[in-house]
mmCIF file of C-alpha atoms in Angstrom:
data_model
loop_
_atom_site.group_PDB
_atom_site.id
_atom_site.type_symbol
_atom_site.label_atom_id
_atom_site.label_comp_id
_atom_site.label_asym_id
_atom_site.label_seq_id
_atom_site.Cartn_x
_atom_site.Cartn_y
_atom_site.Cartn_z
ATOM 1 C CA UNK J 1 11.477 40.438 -2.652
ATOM 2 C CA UNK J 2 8.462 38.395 -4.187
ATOM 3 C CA UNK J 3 10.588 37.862 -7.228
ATOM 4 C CA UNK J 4 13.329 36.421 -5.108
ATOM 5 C CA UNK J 5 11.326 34.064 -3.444
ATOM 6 C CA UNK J 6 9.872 33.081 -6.920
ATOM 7 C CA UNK J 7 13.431 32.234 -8.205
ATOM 8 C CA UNK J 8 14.334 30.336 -5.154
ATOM 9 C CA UNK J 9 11.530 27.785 -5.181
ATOM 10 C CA UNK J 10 12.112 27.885 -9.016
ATOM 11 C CA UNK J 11 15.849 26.878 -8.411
ATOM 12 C CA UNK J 12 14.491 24.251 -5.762
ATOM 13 C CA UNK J 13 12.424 22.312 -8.192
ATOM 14 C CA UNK J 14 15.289 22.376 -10.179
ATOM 15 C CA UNK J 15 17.564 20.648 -7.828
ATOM 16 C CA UNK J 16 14.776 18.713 -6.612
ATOM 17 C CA UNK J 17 14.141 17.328 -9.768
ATOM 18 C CA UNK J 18 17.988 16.191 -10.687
ATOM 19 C CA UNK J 19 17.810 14.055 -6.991
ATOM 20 C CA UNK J 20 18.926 10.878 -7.644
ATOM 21 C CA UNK J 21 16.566 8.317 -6.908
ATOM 22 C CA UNK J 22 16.931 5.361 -4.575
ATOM 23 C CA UNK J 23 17.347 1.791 -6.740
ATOM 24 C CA UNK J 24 14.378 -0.376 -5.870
ATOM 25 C CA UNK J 25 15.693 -3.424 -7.402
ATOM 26 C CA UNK J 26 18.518 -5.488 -8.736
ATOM 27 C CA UNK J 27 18.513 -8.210 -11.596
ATOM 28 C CA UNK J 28 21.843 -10.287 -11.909
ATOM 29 C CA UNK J 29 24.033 -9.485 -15.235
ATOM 30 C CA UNK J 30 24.336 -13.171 -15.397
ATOM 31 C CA UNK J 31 20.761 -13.885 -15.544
ATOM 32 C CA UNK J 32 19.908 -14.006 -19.406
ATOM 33 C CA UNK J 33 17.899 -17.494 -19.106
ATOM 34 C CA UNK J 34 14.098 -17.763 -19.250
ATOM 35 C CA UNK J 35 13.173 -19.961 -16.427
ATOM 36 C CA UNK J 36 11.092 -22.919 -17.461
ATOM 37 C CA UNK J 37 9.198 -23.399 -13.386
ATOM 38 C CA UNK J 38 8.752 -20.552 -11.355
ATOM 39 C CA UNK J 39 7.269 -21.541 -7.859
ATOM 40 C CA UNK J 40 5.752 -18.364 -6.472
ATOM 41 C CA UNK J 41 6.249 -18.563 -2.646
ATOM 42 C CA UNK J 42 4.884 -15.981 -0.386
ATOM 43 C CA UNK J 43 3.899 -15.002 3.432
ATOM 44 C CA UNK J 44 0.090 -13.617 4.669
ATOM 45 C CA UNK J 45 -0.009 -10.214 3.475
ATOM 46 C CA UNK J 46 -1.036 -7.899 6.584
ATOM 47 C CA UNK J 47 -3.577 -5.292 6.467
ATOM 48 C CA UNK J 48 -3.652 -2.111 8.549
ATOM 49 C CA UNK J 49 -6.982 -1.225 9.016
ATOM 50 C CA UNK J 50 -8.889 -4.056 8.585
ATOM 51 C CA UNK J 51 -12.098 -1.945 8.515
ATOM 52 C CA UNK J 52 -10.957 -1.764 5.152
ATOM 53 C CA UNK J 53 -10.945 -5.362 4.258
ATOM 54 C CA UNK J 54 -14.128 -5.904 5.286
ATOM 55 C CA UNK J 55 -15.681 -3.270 3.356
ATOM 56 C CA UNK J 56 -14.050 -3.780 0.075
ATOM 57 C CA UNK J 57 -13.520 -7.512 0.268
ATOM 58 C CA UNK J 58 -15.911 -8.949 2.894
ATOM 59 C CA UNK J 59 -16.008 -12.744 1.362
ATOM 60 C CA UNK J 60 -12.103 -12.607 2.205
ATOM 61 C CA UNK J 61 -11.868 -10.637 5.580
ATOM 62 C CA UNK J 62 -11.055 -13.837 7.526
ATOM 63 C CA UNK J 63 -9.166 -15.421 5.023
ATOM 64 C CA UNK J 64 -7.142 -12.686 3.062
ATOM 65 C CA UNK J 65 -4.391 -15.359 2.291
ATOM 66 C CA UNK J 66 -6.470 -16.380 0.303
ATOM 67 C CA UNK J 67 -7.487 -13.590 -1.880
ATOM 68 C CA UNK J 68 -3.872 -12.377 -2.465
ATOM 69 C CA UNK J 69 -3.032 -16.008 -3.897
ATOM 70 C CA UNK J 70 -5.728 -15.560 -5.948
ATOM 71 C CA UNK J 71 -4.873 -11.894 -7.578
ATOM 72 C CA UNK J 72 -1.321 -13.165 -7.522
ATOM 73 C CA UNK J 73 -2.219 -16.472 -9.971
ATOM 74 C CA UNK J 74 -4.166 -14.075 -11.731
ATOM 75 C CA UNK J 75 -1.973 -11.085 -12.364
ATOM 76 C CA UNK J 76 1.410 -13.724 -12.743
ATOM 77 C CA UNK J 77 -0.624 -15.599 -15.439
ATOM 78 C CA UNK J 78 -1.701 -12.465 -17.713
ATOM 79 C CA UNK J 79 2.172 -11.656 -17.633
ATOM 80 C CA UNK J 80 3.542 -15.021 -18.339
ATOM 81 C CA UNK J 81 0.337 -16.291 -20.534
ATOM 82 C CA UNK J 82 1.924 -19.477 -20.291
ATOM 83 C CA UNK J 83 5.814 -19.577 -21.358
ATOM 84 C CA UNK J 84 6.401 -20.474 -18.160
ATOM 85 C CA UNK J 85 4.724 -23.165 -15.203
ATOM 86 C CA UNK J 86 3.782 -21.618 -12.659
ATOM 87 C CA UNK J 87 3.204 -22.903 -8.993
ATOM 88 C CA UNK J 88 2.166 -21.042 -5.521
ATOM 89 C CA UNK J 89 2.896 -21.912 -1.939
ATOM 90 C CA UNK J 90 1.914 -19.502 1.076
ATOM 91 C CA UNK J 91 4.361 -20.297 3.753
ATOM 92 C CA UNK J 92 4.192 -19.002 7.799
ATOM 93 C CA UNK J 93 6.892 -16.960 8.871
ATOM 94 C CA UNK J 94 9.024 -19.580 9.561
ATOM 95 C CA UNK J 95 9.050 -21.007 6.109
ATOM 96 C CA UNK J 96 10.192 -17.746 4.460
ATOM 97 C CA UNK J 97 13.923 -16.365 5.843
ATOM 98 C CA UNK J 98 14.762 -12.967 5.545
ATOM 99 C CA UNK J 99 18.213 -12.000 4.728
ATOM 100 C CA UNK J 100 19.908 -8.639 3.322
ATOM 101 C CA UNK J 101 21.479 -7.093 0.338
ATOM 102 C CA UNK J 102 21.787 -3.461 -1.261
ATOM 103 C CA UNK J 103 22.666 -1.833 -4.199
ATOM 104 C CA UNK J 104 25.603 0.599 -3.196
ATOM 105 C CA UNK J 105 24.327 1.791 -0.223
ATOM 106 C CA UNK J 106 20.483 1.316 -0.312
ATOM 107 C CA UNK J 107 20.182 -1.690 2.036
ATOM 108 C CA UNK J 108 17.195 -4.382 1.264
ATOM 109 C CA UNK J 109 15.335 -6.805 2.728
ATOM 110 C CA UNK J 110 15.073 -10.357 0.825
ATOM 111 C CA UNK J 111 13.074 -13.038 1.597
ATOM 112 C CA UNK J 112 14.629 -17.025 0.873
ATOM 113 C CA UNK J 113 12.401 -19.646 1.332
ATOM 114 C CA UNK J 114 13.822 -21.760 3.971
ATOM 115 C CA UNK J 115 13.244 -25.193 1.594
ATOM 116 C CA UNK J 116 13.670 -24.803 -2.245
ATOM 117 C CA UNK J 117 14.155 -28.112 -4.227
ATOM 118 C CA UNK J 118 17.195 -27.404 -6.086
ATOM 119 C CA UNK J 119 16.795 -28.350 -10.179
ATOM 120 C CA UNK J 120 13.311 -27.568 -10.040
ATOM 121 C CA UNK J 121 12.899 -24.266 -11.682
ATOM 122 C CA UNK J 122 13.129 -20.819 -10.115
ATOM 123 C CA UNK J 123 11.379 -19.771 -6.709
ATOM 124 C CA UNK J 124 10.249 -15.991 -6.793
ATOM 125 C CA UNK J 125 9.425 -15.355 -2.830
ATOM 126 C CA UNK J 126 7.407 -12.532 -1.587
ATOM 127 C CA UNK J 127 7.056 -11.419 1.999
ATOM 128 C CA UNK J 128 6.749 -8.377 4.480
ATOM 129 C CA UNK J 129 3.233 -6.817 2.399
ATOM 130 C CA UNK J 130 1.516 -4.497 3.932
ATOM 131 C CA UNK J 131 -1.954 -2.784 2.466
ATOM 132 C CA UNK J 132 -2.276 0.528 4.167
ATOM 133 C CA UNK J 133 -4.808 3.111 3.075
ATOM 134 C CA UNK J 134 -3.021 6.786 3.323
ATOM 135 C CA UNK J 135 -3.381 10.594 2.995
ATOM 136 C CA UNK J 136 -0.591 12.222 1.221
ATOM 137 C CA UNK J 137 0.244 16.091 1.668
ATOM 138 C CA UNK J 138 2.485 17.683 -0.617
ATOM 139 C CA UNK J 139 3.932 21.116 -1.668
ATOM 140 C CA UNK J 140 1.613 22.422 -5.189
ATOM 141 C CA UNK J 141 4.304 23.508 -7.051
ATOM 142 C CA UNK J 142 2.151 24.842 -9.516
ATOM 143 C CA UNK J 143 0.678 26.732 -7.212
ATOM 144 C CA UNK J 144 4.026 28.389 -6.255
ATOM 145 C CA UNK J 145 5.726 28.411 -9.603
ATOM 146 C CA UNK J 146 2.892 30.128 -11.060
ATOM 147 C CA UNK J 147 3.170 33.170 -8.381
ATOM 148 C CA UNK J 148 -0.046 32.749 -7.025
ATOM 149 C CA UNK J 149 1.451 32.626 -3.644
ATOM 150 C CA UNK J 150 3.117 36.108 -4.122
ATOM 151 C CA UNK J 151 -0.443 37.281 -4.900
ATOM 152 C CA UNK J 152 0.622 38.021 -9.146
ATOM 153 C CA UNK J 153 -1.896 37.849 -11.659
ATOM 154 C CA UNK J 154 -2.529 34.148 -12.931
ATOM 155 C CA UNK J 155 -5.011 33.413 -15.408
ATOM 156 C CA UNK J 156 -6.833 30.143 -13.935
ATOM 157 C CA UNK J 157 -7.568 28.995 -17.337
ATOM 158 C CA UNK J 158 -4.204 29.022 -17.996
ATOM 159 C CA UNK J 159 -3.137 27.349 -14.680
ATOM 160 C CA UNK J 160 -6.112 26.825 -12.714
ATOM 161 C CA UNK J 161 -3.988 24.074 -10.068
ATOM 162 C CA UNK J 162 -2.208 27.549 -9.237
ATOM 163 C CA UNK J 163 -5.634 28.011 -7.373
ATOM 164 C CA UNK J 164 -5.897 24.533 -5.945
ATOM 165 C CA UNK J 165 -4.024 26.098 -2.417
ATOM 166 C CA UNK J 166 -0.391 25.459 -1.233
ATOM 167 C CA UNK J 167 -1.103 22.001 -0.186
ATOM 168 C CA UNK J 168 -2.173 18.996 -2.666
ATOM 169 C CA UNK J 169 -3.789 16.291 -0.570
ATOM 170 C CA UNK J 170 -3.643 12.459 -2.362
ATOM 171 C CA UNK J 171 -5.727 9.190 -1.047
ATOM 172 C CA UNK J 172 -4.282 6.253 -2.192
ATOM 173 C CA UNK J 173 -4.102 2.576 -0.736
ATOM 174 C CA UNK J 174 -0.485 1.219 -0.399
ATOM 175 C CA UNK J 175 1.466 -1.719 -1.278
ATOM 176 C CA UNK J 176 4.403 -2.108 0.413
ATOM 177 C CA UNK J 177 6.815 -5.295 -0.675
ATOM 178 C CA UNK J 178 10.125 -7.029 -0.683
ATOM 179 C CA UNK J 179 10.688 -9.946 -2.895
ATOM 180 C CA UNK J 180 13.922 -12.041 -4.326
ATOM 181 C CA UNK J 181 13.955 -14.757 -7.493
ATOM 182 C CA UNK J 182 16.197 -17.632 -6.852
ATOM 183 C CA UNK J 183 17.588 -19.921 -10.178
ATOM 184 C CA UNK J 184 18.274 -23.791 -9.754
ATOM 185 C CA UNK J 185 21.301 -23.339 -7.712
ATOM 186 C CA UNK J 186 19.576 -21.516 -5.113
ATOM 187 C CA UNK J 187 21.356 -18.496 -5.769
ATOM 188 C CA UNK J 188 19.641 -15.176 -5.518
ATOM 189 C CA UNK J 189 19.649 -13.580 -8.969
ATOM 190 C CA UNK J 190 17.150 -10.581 -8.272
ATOM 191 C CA UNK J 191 15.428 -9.180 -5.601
ATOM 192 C CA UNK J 192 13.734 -5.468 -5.148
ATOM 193 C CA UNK J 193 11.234 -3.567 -3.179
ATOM 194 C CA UNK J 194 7.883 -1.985 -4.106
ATOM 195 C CA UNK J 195 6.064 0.791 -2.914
ATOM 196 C CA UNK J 196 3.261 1.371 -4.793
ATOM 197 C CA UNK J 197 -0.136 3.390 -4.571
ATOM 198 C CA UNK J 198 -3.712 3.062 -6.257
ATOM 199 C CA UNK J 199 -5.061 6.441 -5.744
ATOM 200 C CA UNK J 200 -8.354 7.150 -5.422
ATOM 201 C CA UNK J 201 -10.622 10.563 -5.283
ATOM 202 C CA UNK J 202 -13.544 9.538 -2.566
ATOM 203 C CA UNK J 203 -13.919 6.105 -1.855
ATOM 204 C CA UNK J 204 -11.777 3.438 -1.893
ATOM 205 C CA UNK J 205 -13.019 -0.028 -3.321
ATOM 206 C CA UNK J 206 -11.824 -3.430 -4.536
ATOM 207 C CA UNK J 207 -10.341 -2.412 -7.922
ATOM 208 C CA UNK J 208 -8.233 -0.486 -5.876
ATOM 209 C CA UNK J 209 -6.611 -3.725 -4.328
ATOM 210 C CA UNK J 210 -6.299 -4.829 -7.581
ATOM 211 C CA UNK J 211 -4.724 -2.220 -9.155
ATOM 212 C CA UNK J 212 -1.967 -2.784 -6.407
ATOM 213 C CA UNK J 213 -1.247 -6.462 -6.408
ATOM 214 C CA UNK J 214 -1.142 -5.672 -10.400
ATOM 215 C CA UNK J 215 1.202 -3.202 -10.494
ATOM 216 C CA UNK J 216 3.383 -5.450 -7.717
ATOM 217 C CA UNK J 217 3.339 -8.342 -10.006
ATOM 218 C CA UNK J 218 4.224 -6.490 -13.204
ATOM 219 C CA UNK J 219 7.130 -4.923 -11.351
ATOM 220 C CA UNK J 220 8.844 -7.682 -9.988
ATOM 221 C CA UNK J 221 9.588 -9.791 -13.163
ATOM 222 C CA UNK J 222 9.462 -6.781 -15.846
ATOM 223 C CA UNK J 223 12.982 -6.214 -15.732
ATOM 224 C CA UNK J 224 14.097 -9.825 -15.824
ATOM 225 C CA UNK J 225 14.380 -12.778 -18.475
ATOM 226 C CA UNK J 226 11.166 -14.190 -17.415
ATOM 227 C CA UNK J 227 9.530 -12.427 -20.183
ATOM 228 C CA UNK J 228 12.018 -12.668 -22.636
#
């Protein structure tokens, strides 16, 4: 009996592991020019627990807009370093429109800004972020792979996660996303969204806010020509 339960979750990490993944993004074929103006155009990021905010980033707790321009001229400058000009513009939620598109049949949200000056450069618009600070649970698979949950004999030194329990609990702070790069013409040529988590042992702190807006940045022009 133990050995057929062993073999089953063995043949479910299997499968689970040859899941196709949702696409996150698309990047037109037809894109193969480097832009040379990208205005960066984005709505106020919103923050779950704000409790948060003010303990990490207390100078910006009123004025978060602020900071996230801030990381974003940052982070989109170490990328670039220069090839391209660069330009930002925080927008209210009426100056950002939010259409949809998908990739077979993963449907996404993309955000337009409602007034883009046609022959000047590329727009890159970011809206709908949320921060949220989050617990993850999830299955150890070492800990069942390794049979410690049919009570064999593991050698910890040789797995010692086998002995971690059945459950893995992860803190991280979130970044949630969606974003859309128009060309000249005002045609959408890419757009995406990001999920991404700065995870963190004990305490979470500003380098974890960071770490997110980072990651966001790098993702949504590393698969385009804006670094060719």
């Amino acid at each position: 009996m133990k050995l057929k339960l062993i073999l089953l979750a063995a043949i479910a990490l299997i499968f689970a592991g040859c899941a196709k993944k949702a696409p996150t993004f698309s990047v037109a074929q037809t894109w193969t020019e480097k832009p040379s103006k990208l205005t960066i155009v984005f709505t106020e990021p919103l923050v779950e627990n704000e409790d948060d905010l003010k303990d990490d980033i207390e100078e910006y707790a009123n004025n978060f807009g602020e900071w996230f321009k801030l990381e974003l001229k940052k982070d989109y400058e170490t990328y670039i370093k220069g090839a391209i000009a660069l330009d930002y513009k925080k927008v209210d939620a009426e100056g950002m429109i939010i259409e949809t598109d998908h990739v077979d049949s993963t449907e996404f949200k993309t955000p337009k800004p409602a007034s883009m000056e046609q022959g000047n450069g590329y727009y890159l618009a970011i809206s709908n972020v949320i921060f949220t600070r989050r617990e993850d649970a999830h299955a150890n698979q070492a800990y069942y792979s390794s049979g410690a949950a049919f009570g064999a004999n593991v050698n910890p030194g040789q797995n010692s996660m086998a002995f971690a329990g059945e459950t893995i609990v992860e803190k991280g702070l979130w970044i949630y996303a969606d974003y859309a790069i128009y060309n000249q013409s005002g045609e959408r040529v890419a757009f995406g969204h990001e999920e991404i988590r700065s995870k963190f042992a004990y305490a979470m702190t500003r380098s974890d806010w960071e770490k997110c807006v980072l990651a966001f940045v790098k993702r949504s022009i590393a698969r385009t020509p804006i670094l060719k």
